[in-house]
């Protein structure tokens, strides 16, 4: 059986999947306890969880008959790299603006 790899941003594009991640960030939860919070079927919730798992955001831990969803940091790496790129860009832009404004400031009279 092949596992479909999904882009992290595609996985995060769905509001329901983001809500699932917020719930799992609070504490690990069973798939049933997650499904209780949605007005969609349990198989639909399972499908969203599978997408999050394939994107690396969630791991599944099996304990007895229960399957627990736990947060996986690996899924956030791609998102972090993307955010870091723009953080570097904007930091450089603000430093350039700061330098420009410092050079334009009138000399203080003493």
XYZ file of C-alpha atoms in Angstrom:
110
model
C 0.000 0.000 0.000
C 1.449 3.370 -0.980
C 1.279 6.411 1.208
C 0.497 9.671 -0.458
C 2.886 12.456 0.452
C 1.141 15.749 0.864
C 2.541 19.261 0.962
C 2.498 20.796 4.451
C 0.624 23.853 3.188
C -2.040 21.716 1.534
C -2.516 19.922 4.827
C -2.858 23.220 6.686
C -5.191 24.739 4.089
C -8.222 23.059 5.660
C -9.693 24.796 8.736
C -10.787 21.483 10.247
C -7.270 20.074 10.034
C -5.891 23.182 11.709
C -8.466 22.712 14.489
C -7.350 19.094 14.885
C -3.735 20.250 15.244
C -4.758 22.791 17.900
C -6.578 20.067 19.826
C -3.648 17.665 19.620
C -1.246 20.469 20.624
C -3.094 20.678 23.970
C -2.752 16.942 24.635
C -2.711 13.658 22.767
C -6.212 12.532 21.867
C -7.954 9.477 20.532
C -9.467 9.695 17.096
C -12.910 9.257 18.655
C -12.403 12.173 21.055
C -11.344 14.345 18.134
C -14.348 13.239 16.058
C -16.728 14.249 18.888
C -15.812 17.894 18.242
C -16.871 17.938 14.605
C -20.198 17.759 12.779
C -18.748 15.405 10.200
C -18.558 11.613 10.225
C -15.808 9.747 12.051
C -14.451 8.354 8.732
C -14.202 11.939 7.445
C -12.270 12.948 10.575
C -10.047 9.886 10.125
C -9.333 10.996 6.563
C -8.243 14.442 7.797
C -6.055 12.808 10.430
C -4.496 10.571 7.775
C -3.650 13.646 5.696
C -2.038 15.294 8.738
C -0.131 12.089 9.440
C 1.121 11.838 5.837
C 2.248 15.467 5.975
C 4.213 14.691 9.147
C 2.143 16.776 11.557
C 0.693 13.879 13.560
C 1.900 10.484 14.714
C -0.466 7.719 15.741
C 0.287 5.781 18.932
C -1.620 2.579 19.471
C -2.402 1.639 23.079
C -4.584 -1.397 23.350
C -7.641 -0.793 21.219
C -7.221 2.973 21.164
C -5.291 5.032 18.630
C -3.907 8.309 19.969
C -2.922 11.274 17.855
C 0.218 13.068 19.020
C 1.870 16.110 17.535
C 4.951 15.526 15.388
C 7.389 18.409 15.096
C 8.717 17.188 11.728
C 5.651 18.439 9.861
C 6.295 21.978 10.945
C 9.851 22.083 9.534
C 8.774 23.039 6.012
C 6.493 25.767 7.376
C 9.285 27.027 9.679
C 11.768 27.241 6.774
C 9.240 29.228 4.724
C 8.556 31.646 7.592
C 12.299 32.004 8.328
C 12.918 33.031 4.713
C 10.477 35.930 4.994
C 11.667 36.833 8.462
C 15.200 37.245 7.073
C 13.849 39.296 4.167
C 11.889 41.671 6.404
C 14.715 41.963 8.937
C 17.044 43.062 6.132
C 14.426 45.526 4.834
C 13.944 47.115 8.266
C 17.701 47.384 8.836
C 18.046 49.091 5.476
C 15.237 51.514 6.376
C 16.814 52.177 9.777
C 20.149 52.962 8.140
C 18.498 55.244 5.568
C 16.591 57.162 8.251
C 19.686 57.505 10.448
C 21.609 59.053 7.567
C 18.783 61.509 6.814
C 18.318 62.695 10.409
C 19.427 66.300 10.931
C 22.528 66.765 13.018
C 21.664 67.755 16.566
C 22.557 71.290 17.613
C 24.897 71.440 20.575
